[in-house]
Coordinates of C-alpha atoms and ligand atoms in Angstrom, one line a residue:
M1 CA 103.7 139.9 89.8
I2 CA 103.3 142.8 87.4
R3 CA 106.4 144.6 86.3
T4 CA 105.3 146.7 83.3
K5 CA 107.2 149.8 84.5
S6 CA 110.4 147.8 85.0
E7 CA 110.0 146.3 81.5
A8 CA 109.6 149.7 80.0
A9 CA 112.6 151.1 81.9
F10 CA 114.8 148.2 80.8
E11 CA 113.8 148.9 77.2
R12 CA 114.8 152.5 77.6
A13 CA 118.0 151.7 79.5
Q14 CA 119.3 149.4 76.8
K15 CA 119.3 152.2 74.2
V16 CA 121.7 154.3 76.2
I17 CA 123.5 151.9 78.6
P18 CA 125.2 148.7 77.4
G19 CA 122.8 145.9 78.3
G20 CA 120.8 148.5 80.2
V21 CA 122.9 148.1 83.4
N22 CA 126.0 149.6 84.9
S23 CA 127.4 146.2 86.0
P24 CA 126.8 143.0 84.0
V25 CA 125.2 140.6 86.5
R26 CA 122.4 143.1 87.1
A27 CA 121.0 142.3 83.6
Y28 CA 119.7 138.8 84.7
R29 CA 121.5 137.0 81.8
G30 CA 122.3 134.2 84.2
V31 CA 118.6 133.5 85.0
G32 CA 116.6 134.9 82.1
G33 CA 113.9 137.4 82.3
N34 CA 114.4 141.1 83.0
P35 CA 115.5 142.8 86.1
P36 CA 113.1 144.8 88.3
F37 CA 114.1 148.4 88.6
I38 CA 114.4 149.4 92.2
A39 CA 112.7 152.5 93.6
R40 CA 113.7 152.2 97.3
G41 CA 114.8 150.0 100.2
Q42 CA 113.9 149.8 103.8
G43 CA 115.5 147.4 106.2
S44 CA 115.6 143.9 104.6
H45 CA 113.1 144.8 101.9
I46 CA 113.3 146.5 98.5
F47 CA 110.5 147.9 96.4
D48 CA 110.5 148.1 92.6
I49 CA 109.1 150.9 90.5
D50 CA 105.9 148.9 90.0
G51 CA 105.4 148.8 93.7
N52 CA 106.3 145.1 94.2
E53 CA 108.0 144.3 97.5
Y54 CA 110.9 141.8 97.9
I55 CA 113.0 140.4 100.8
D56 CA 116.5 141.3 99.7
Y57 CA 119.3 138.8 99.8
V58 CA 121.7 140.9 97.6
G59 CA 122.1 143.8 99.9
S60 CA 123.9 145.8 97.1
W61 CA 126.2 142.8 96.7
G62 CA 127.4 142.9 100.3
P63 CA 127.8 146.4 101.7
L64 CA 124.4 146.6 103.4
L65 CA 125.2 144.5 106.5
L66 CA 122.6 146.5 108.5
G67 CA 120.0 146.6 105.7
H68 CA 118.7 149.5 103.7
C69 CA 118.4 153.1 105.2
H70 CA 119.8 152.2 108.6
P71 CA 119.3 155.4 110.7
A72 CA 122.9 155.4 112.0
I73 CA 124.2 155.6 108.4
I74 CA 121.6 157.8 106.9
D75 CA 122.1 160.4 109.7
A76 CA 125.9 160.4 109.3
V77 CA 125.6 161.0 105.6
R78 CA 123.0 163.8 106.1
Q79 CA 125.3 165.5 108.5
A80 CA 128.3 165.2 106.2
L81 CA 126.3 166.6 103.3
D82 CA 125.9 169.9 105.1
T83 CA 129.6 170.5 105.2
G84 CA 130.6 169.7 101.6
T85 CA 130.7 166.7 99.3
S86 CA 134.4 166.7 98.4
F87 CA 137.6 168.7 99.1
G88 CA 140.5 166.7 97.6
A89 CA 142.3 167.7 100.8
P90 CA 142.9 165.7 104.0
T91 CA 140.1 165.5 106.6
E92 CA 140.1 164.3 110.1
R93 CA 137.4 161.6 109.5
E94 CA 139.8 159.8 107.1
I95 CA 142.1 159.3 110.0
D96 CA 139.2 158.1 112.2
L97 CA 138.2 155.6 109.6
A98 CA 141.8 154.3 109.0
E99 CA 142.3 154.0 112.8
R100 CA 139.0 152.0 113.1
I101 CA 140.0 149.7 110.3
R102 CA 143.4 149.1 111.9
D103 CA 141.7 148.5 115.2
A104 CA 139.4 145.8 113.7
V105 CA 142.1 144.4 111.3
P106 CA 145.4 144.8 113.1
T107 CA 147.5 143.4 110.2
M108 CA 146.5 146.6 108.3
E109 CA 149.1 148.7 110.2
M110 CA 148.7 151.4 107.6
V111 CA 145.7 152.0 105.3
R112 CA 145.1 153.9 102.1
L113 CA 141.4 154.7 101.1
V114 CA 140.3 154.4 97.5
N115 CA 136.9 154.4 95.7
S116 CA 136.2 150.7 95.0
G117 CA 137.2 147.2 95.6
T118 CA 138.7 147.1 92.2
E119 CA 141.0 150.0 93.0
A120 CA 142.0 148.4 96.2
T121 CA 143.1 145.1 94.6
M122 CA 144.7 146.9 91.7
S123 CA 146.7 149.0 94.0
A124 CA 147.6 146.2 96.4
I125 CA 149.2 144.0 93.6
R126 CA 151.0 147.0 92.3
V127 CA 152.5 147.7 95.8
A128 CA 153.4 144.0 96.1
R129 CA 155.3 144.2 92.8
G130 CA 157.0 147.4 93.8
F131 CA 158.0 146.2 97.2
T132 CA 159.3 142.7 96.1
G133 CA 160.7 143.8 92.7
R134 CA 158.9 140.8 91.2
D135 CA 156.2 140.7 88.5
L136 CA 154.0 137.6 88.9
T137 CA 150.7 137.3 90.7
V138 CA 149.1 134.0 91.8
K139 CA 145.3 134.0 91.8
F140 CA 142.7 131.3 92.1
E141 CA 140.1 130.1 89.5
G142 CA 136.6 131.5 90.3
C143 CA 138.0 134.2 92.6
Y144 CA 137.0 137.7 91.5
H145 CA 139.1 140.7 92.5
G146 CA 137.3 143.4 90.6
H147 CA 137.9 144.2 86.9
V148 CA 141.6 144.8 87.2
D149 CA 143.2 143.9 83.8
S150 CA 145.7 141.4 85.0
L151 CA 143.2 139.8 87.4
L152 CA 140.5 139.1 84.8
V153 CA 141.9 135.6 84.3
K154 CA 139.6 132.7 85.1
A155 CA 137.7 135.1 87.2
G156 CA 134.4 134.5 89.0
S157 CA 131.4 136.8 89.4
G158 CA 130.0 138.2 86.1
L159 CA 132.5 136.3 84.0
A160 CA 131.4 133.0 85.6
T161 CA 127.8 134.1 85.2
L162 CA 128.1 134.9 81.5
G163 CA 130.4 131.9 80.8
I164 CA 133.3 134.1 79.7
A165 CA 136.7 132.5 80.5
D166 CA 138.7 135.7 80.0
T167 CA 137.8 139.2 78.8
Q168 CA 138.8 140.8 75.5
G169 CA 140.7 144.0 75.7
V170 CA 143.5 142.9 78.0
P171 CA 147.0 142.6 76.3
K172 CA 148.5 139.2 76.6
G173 CA 151.5 140.8 78.3
F174 CA 149.3 141.6 81.3
T175 CA 147.6 138.2 81.7
D176 CA 151.0 136.5 81.3
T177 CA 151.9 138.0 84.7
T178 CA 149.0 136.0 86.3
L179 CA 149.2 132.4 87.4
P180 CA 145.6 131.1 87.9
L181 CA 145.5 128.0 90.2
P182 CA 142.6 125.8 91.5
F183 CA 141.2 127.1 94.8
N184 CA 141.9 124.9 97.8
S185 CA 144.8 123.1 96.1
V186 CA 147.9 123.4 98.2
D187 CA 149.7 121.1 95.7
A188 CA 149.1 123.5 92.9
V189 CA 150.5 126.4 94.9
E190 CA 153.6 124.4 95.9
A191 CA 154.1 123.4 92.2
A192 CA 153.8 127.1 91.1
F193 CA 156.3 128.2 93.6
R194 CA 158.7 125.4 92.7
A195 CA 158.6 126.6 89.1
H196 CA 158.5 130.4 89.5
G197 CA 159.1 131.0 93.2
D198 CA 161.6 133.8 92.9
R199 CA 159.4 135.7 90.4
I200 CA 156.1 135.7 92.3
A201 CA 155.3 139.0 94.0
S202 CA 152.1 138.0 95.6
V203 CA 149.3 135.5 96.1
I204 CA 145.9 137.2 96.1
V205 CA 142.9 135.2 97.4
E206 CA 139.4 135.6 98.6
P207 CA 139.7 133.9 102.0
V208 CA 136.1 132.8 101.7
V209 CA 135.2 132.9 98.0
G210 CA 131.9 134.7 97.3
N211 CA 132.3 135.2 93.6
M212 CA 131.8 131.6 92.3
G213 CA 129.1 131.3 94.9
C214 CA 130.1 130.8 98.5
V215 CA 133.1 128.4 98.7
P216 CA 134.9 128.2 102.1
P217 CA 138.6 127.5 102.4
Q218 CA 139.4 123.9 103.4
P219 CA 141.1 123.5 106.7
G220 CA 144.8 124.2 106.2
F221 CA 144.5 126.0 102.9
L222 CA 145.0 129.5 104.1
E223 CA 147.6 128.4 106.5
A224 CA 149.5 126.8 103.7
L225 CA 149.3 130.0 101.6
R226 CA 150.7 131.9 104.5
E227 CA 153.6 129.5 105.0
I228 CA 154.5 129.0 101.3
T229 CA 154.5 132.8 100.5
A230 CA 156.6 133.5 103.6
R231 CA 159.1 130.8 102.6
H232 CA 159.5 132.3 99.1
G233 CA 159.5 136.0 100.0
A234 CA 156.2 136.6 98.3
L235 CA 153.4 138.6 99.9
L236 CA 150.0 137.1 100.9
I237 CA 147.1 139.5 100.0
L238 CA 143.8 138.6 101.5
D239 CA 141.1 140.2 99.3
E240 CA 138.5 140.8 102.0
V241 CA 136.4 143.2 99.9
M242 CA 133.5 140.9 100.5
T243 CA 134.4 139.1 103.8
G244 CA 135.7 142.2 105.6
F245 CA 133.3 143.1 108.5
R246 CA 130.9 140.4 107.2
V247 CA 132.1 137.0 108.3
A248 CA 133.5 138.6 111.5
Y249 CA 134.2 142.1 112.7
G250 CA 137.9 141.5 111.9
G251 CA 137.0 139.7 108.6
A252 CA 138.0 136.2 107.5
Q253 CA 141.5 136.7 108.9
A254 CA 140.1 137.0 112.4
R255 CA 137.7 134.1 111.8
F256 CA 140.4 131.8 110.5
G257 CA 143.4 133.2 112.4
I258 CA 145.6 134.1 109.4
R259 CA 148.0 137.1 109.3
P260 CA 148.3 138.3 105.7
D261 CA 150.9 140.9 104.6
M262 CA 148.3 143.0 102.9
T263 CA 144.5 143.2 102.9
T264 CA 141.9 144.8 100.6
L265 CA 138.5 146.0 101.8
G266 CA 135.4 147.6 100.2
K267 CA 131.7 147.0 100.4
V268 CA 130.8 147.0 104.1
I269 CA 133.4 149.7 105.0
G270 CA 131.4 152.2 102.9
G271 CA 128.0 151.4 104.3
G272 CA 126.5 151.5 100.8
L273 CA 128.6 154.4 99.4
P274 CA 131.5 153.9 97.0
I275 CA 134.8 153.1 98.9
G276 CA 137.7 150.7 99.1
A277 CA 140.8 150.4 101.1
Y278 CA 144.1 148.6 101.0
G279 CA 146.7 148.2 103.7
G280 CA 149.1 146.0 105.5
R281 CA 152.5 145.9 107.1
A282 CA 153.9 149.4 107.6
D283 CA 157.2 148.6 105.9
I284 CA 155.2 147.5 102.8
M285 CA 152.8 150.5 102.9
R286 CA 155.7 152.9 103.2
S287 CA 156.5 152.1 99.5
V288 CA 153.3 154.0 98.5
A289 CA 153.7 157.6 97.2
P290 CA 154.4 160.2 98.5
V291 CA 156.5 158.2 101.0
G292 CA 157.8 155.6 98.5
P293 CA 158.1 154.9 94.8
V294 CA 154.8 153.1 94.1
Y295 CA 152.3 155.6 92.6
Q296 CA 148.6 155.5 93.5
A297 CA 146.2 158.4 93.7
G298 CA 142.5 159.4 93.5
T299 CA 140.6 162.7 93.1
L300 CA 137.7 161.5 95.2
S301 CA 139.6 159.1 97.5
G302 CA 138.6 159.5 101.1
N303 CA 135.4 161.1 100.0
P304 CA 133.6 162.8 102.9
L305 CA 130.2 161.2 102.3
A306 CA 131.7 157.7 101.9
V307 CA 133.9 158.1 104.9
A308 CA 131.0 159.3 107.0
A309 CA 128.9 156.3 106.0
G310 CA 131.8 153.9 106.6
L311 CA 132.6 155.4 110.0
A312 CA 129.0 155.2 111.1
M313 CA 128.9 151.5 110.0
L314 CA 132.1 150.6 111.8
R315 CA 131.1 152.5 114.9
Y316 CA 127.8 150.7 115.0
L317 CA 129.4 147.3 114.5
K318 CA 132.0 147.9 117.2
A319 CA 129.2 149.0 119.7
H320 CA 127.0 146.1 118.8
P321 CA 129.1 142.9 118.6
E322 CA 125.9 140.9 119.1
V323 CA 125.1 141.7 115.4
Y324 CA 127.6 138.9 114.4
R325 CA 125.9 136.4 116.6
E326 CA 122.5 137.3 115.3
L327 CA 123.8 137.2 111.7
E328 CA 125.1 133.7 112.3
T329 CA 121.8 132.5 113.6
T330 CA 119.7 134.2 110.9
S331 CA 121.8 133.1 108.0
A332 CA 122.0 129.5 109.3
A333 CA 118.2 129.4 109.6
I334 CA 117.7 130.7 106.0
A335 CA 120.4 128.5 104.4
A336 CA 118.9 125.5 106.1
A337 CA 115.7 125.9 104.0
A338 CA 117.3 123.9 101.2
P339 CA 116.2 120.3 100.8
A340 CA 118.4 117.2 100.5
G341 CA 120.2 117.1 97.1
I342 CA 121.2 120.8 97.3
T343 CA 124.7 121.6 98.5
V344 CA 124.6 124.4 101.1
N345 CA 127.8 126.4 101.5
R346 CA 127.8 129.1 104.2
V347 CA 130.2 131.2 106.2
G348 CA 128.6 133.7 108.5
A349 CA 126.2 136.0 106.7
M350 CA 127.1 134.7 103.2
F351 CA 125.7 131.5 101.6
T352 CA 124.9 129.7 98.4
W353 CA 122.5 127.0 97.5
F354 CA 124.3 125.0 94.8
F355 CA 122.1 122.9 92.6
T356 CA 124.3 119.8 92.9
D357 CA 124.4 117.1 95.4
Q358 CA 128.3 117.0 95.2
P359 CA 130.5 119.1 97.5
V360 CA 131.6 122.5 96.0
T361 CA 135.2 123.3 96.9
D362 CA 136.6 125.0 93.8
W363 CA 135.6 126.3 90.4
D364 CA 135.5 122.9 88.7
S365 CA 133.0 121.6 91.3
A366 CA 131.0 124.8 91.3
K367 CA 130.6 124.6 87.5
R368 CA 128.9 121.2 87.9
A369 CA 125.8 122.9 89.4
D370 CA 122.6 122.8 87.3
T371 CA 122.4 126.4 86.3
A372 CA 119.2 125.9 84.2
R373 CA 117.5 124.6 87.4
F374 CA 118.9 127.5 89.4
A375 CA 117.4 129.9 86.8
R376 CA 114.0 128.4 87.1
F377 CA 114.3 128.5 90.9
H378 CA 115.4 132.1 90.9
R379 CA 112.4 133.2 88.8
R380 CA 110.0 131.3 91.0
M381 CA 111.6 132.9 94.1
L382 CA 111.4 136.4 92.5
E383 CA 107.7 135.9 91.7
Q384 CA 107.2 135.1 95.4
G385 CA 108.9 138.3 96.5
I386 CA 112.3 136.8 97.3
Y387 CA 115.2 138.7 95.7
L388 CA 118.2 136.4 95.4
P389 CA 121.4 137.1 93.4
P390 CA 120.6 136.4 89.7
S391 CA 123.4 133.9 89.3
Q392 CA 124.3 130.5 90.7
F393 CA 127.8 131.9 91.0
E394 CA 127.1 134.8 93.4
A395 CA 126.8 134.5 97.2
A396 CA 123.6 135.5 98.9
F397 CA 123.9 138.0 101.7
V398 CA 121.9 138.2 105.0
S399 CA 121.7 141.5 106.9
A400 CA 121.0 142.3 110.5
A401 CA 117.7 143.7 109.4
H402 CA 116.3 140.3 108.4
T403 CA 113.6 139.3 110.8
A404 CA 112.1 136.0 111.9
E405 CA 109.1 136.8 109.6
D406 CA 111.5 137.2 106.7
I407 CA 113.1 133.8 107.5
A408 CA 109.7 132.1 107.7
K409 CA 108.5 133.7 104.4
T410 CA 111.8 132.8 102.7
A411 CA 111.7 129.2 103.9
E412 CA 108.1 128.8 102.7
A413 CA 108.9 130.3 99.3
A414 CA 112.0 128.2 99.0
K415 CA 110.2 125.0 99.7
S416 CA 107.7 125.6 96.9
A417 CA 110.4 126.8 94.5
F418 CA 112.6 123.8 95.2
D419 CA 109.7 121.5 94.8
F420 CA 108.6 123.3 91.6
T421 CA 112.0 122.9 90.0
A422 CA 112.8 119.4 91.2
Ligands
PLP501 C1 133.2 143.1 95.0 C2 134.6 142.6 95.0 C3 135.6 143.3 94.4 C4 135.4 144.5 93.6 O1 134.9 145.5 94.3 P1 134.2 146.7 93.4 O2 133.8 147.7 94.5 O3 133.0 146.1 92.7 O4 135.2 147.2 92.5 C5 136.9 142.8 94.6 N1 137.1 141.7 95.4 C6 136.1 141.0 95.9 C7 136.4 139.8 96.7 C8 134.8 141.4 95.7 O5 133.8 140.6 96.3

C-alpha cells in the first residue's frame, strides 16, 4: 500500500502541530509507522489522501454508531447550517435533545449539554463535590475520563498507549484528591471507603472500560459500587461517554440494571460533532448555576450543529431498535475471528483482541498483553485495508454500516495477520 501523500502530510504536520496530531493516540506511537491522513468516509469505510480504502473499526473513537456520512445525520446538519451556526442563546432543539436523553437514560432526570466528554466528567465531579461538600474522587486504574487534571491519574487511553503513568503539569494538590483503585476489585473499594468514607464525594467509573481495551465489569462489581456509595453518602457517576447509546440504547446502565446518581455522555450523542452531556438526579443537578452554587458554563454549549446531529442520531436509534440486535451479531462475528491464544473481550459493539491467553479483567492483566506483537498485527491489518485502533489499549468499534462482506474481509485479513505474527 502506497502512502507517500500521507507521509508528506505527516512531515508537514509535525512542524506546526505537536507530534503532527491533535490527540496523541492518532500519531501511531503505540504501533510504529505513520498514520494515514484521511480524506473522507462513507459507511463503514474510510479513504486516505493517497486513495487507499480501509474498513474502519475506529469510527472516530466511538461516535459513528451508524458509520460515516449517514444520510439522517448529514441532512440534519445541512438543515441546521442554513439557520446559523451558533447563538449563545437557548434554542428549542436543546430541550428536544435533553428530553430524548432523559427518555433513553431515565436516571438523567436533568441534563446539561457541554462540548466534549472531558467537559462532562470535569463538570460531573465538580457537581458531586459541591453537592456533597466533600473533596475526594475514587477512580479506577486504566479508566480514562478525558484529560481532566485530577482524573489523569493511572489513566487509560493515550497514557496507557504511551506508557505514561501520570502526566506532568498537574499540581500534586489536584491528584491528591484522587484515589485510584483496581477495576473490578470490590475489596479495594470497601477498603478505600473504610479509610476515607466521609471524605469521598464520588466514585467515577467506565461501566464497561474501553480505554484500556475493552474490559467488562465482573458480575456484582457495579452493584457493589452502587451499594457502597449509597451507604457512605457518596455519588456514583457512570462515565458513559463511550458506552452511552453504544452497548444499548440506554447505555451500560440499562444493560446491567444499575441506577447511578449521575451520568456523563459524549461521542454517540453528537453523531460525530463535538458534544458532551452530564446529568443525573434532579436534586443534584439543581446545584448547577444559575439555579445552584456550582459554576459551569460554555460559549458553544448546546451548539446548533452538534445538537442537530445528536438529535438525528437519537431519533434514528429510537426508531430503529433493531440496530442494537444487528450490532450484537456483527460485532460478535468480527470478534470471533481471533484464534485460540488471544483473549477476546466484547460487550455489544465494542471489543478488543488482547494478545495474551490470560483473562483481562483490570489494568494489571491488560498490561500483560504482548504489545510488540499487537503492533506487528496492527501494521499487517492496515496493509490489508483494515483500520483498527492503533493501540492494544483502545477498544475497536463496530457500526451499523458494517456489512457481511466487511466481516468476511476482516476475518480473512485477521487470519493471515494472526498467523503472520504468531
Ligand atoms: C472519550 C472518553 C472521554 C473523553 O471524551 P472527549 O470528548 O475526548 O473529551 C471521557 N470518558 C470516556 C469513558 C471516554 O471514552
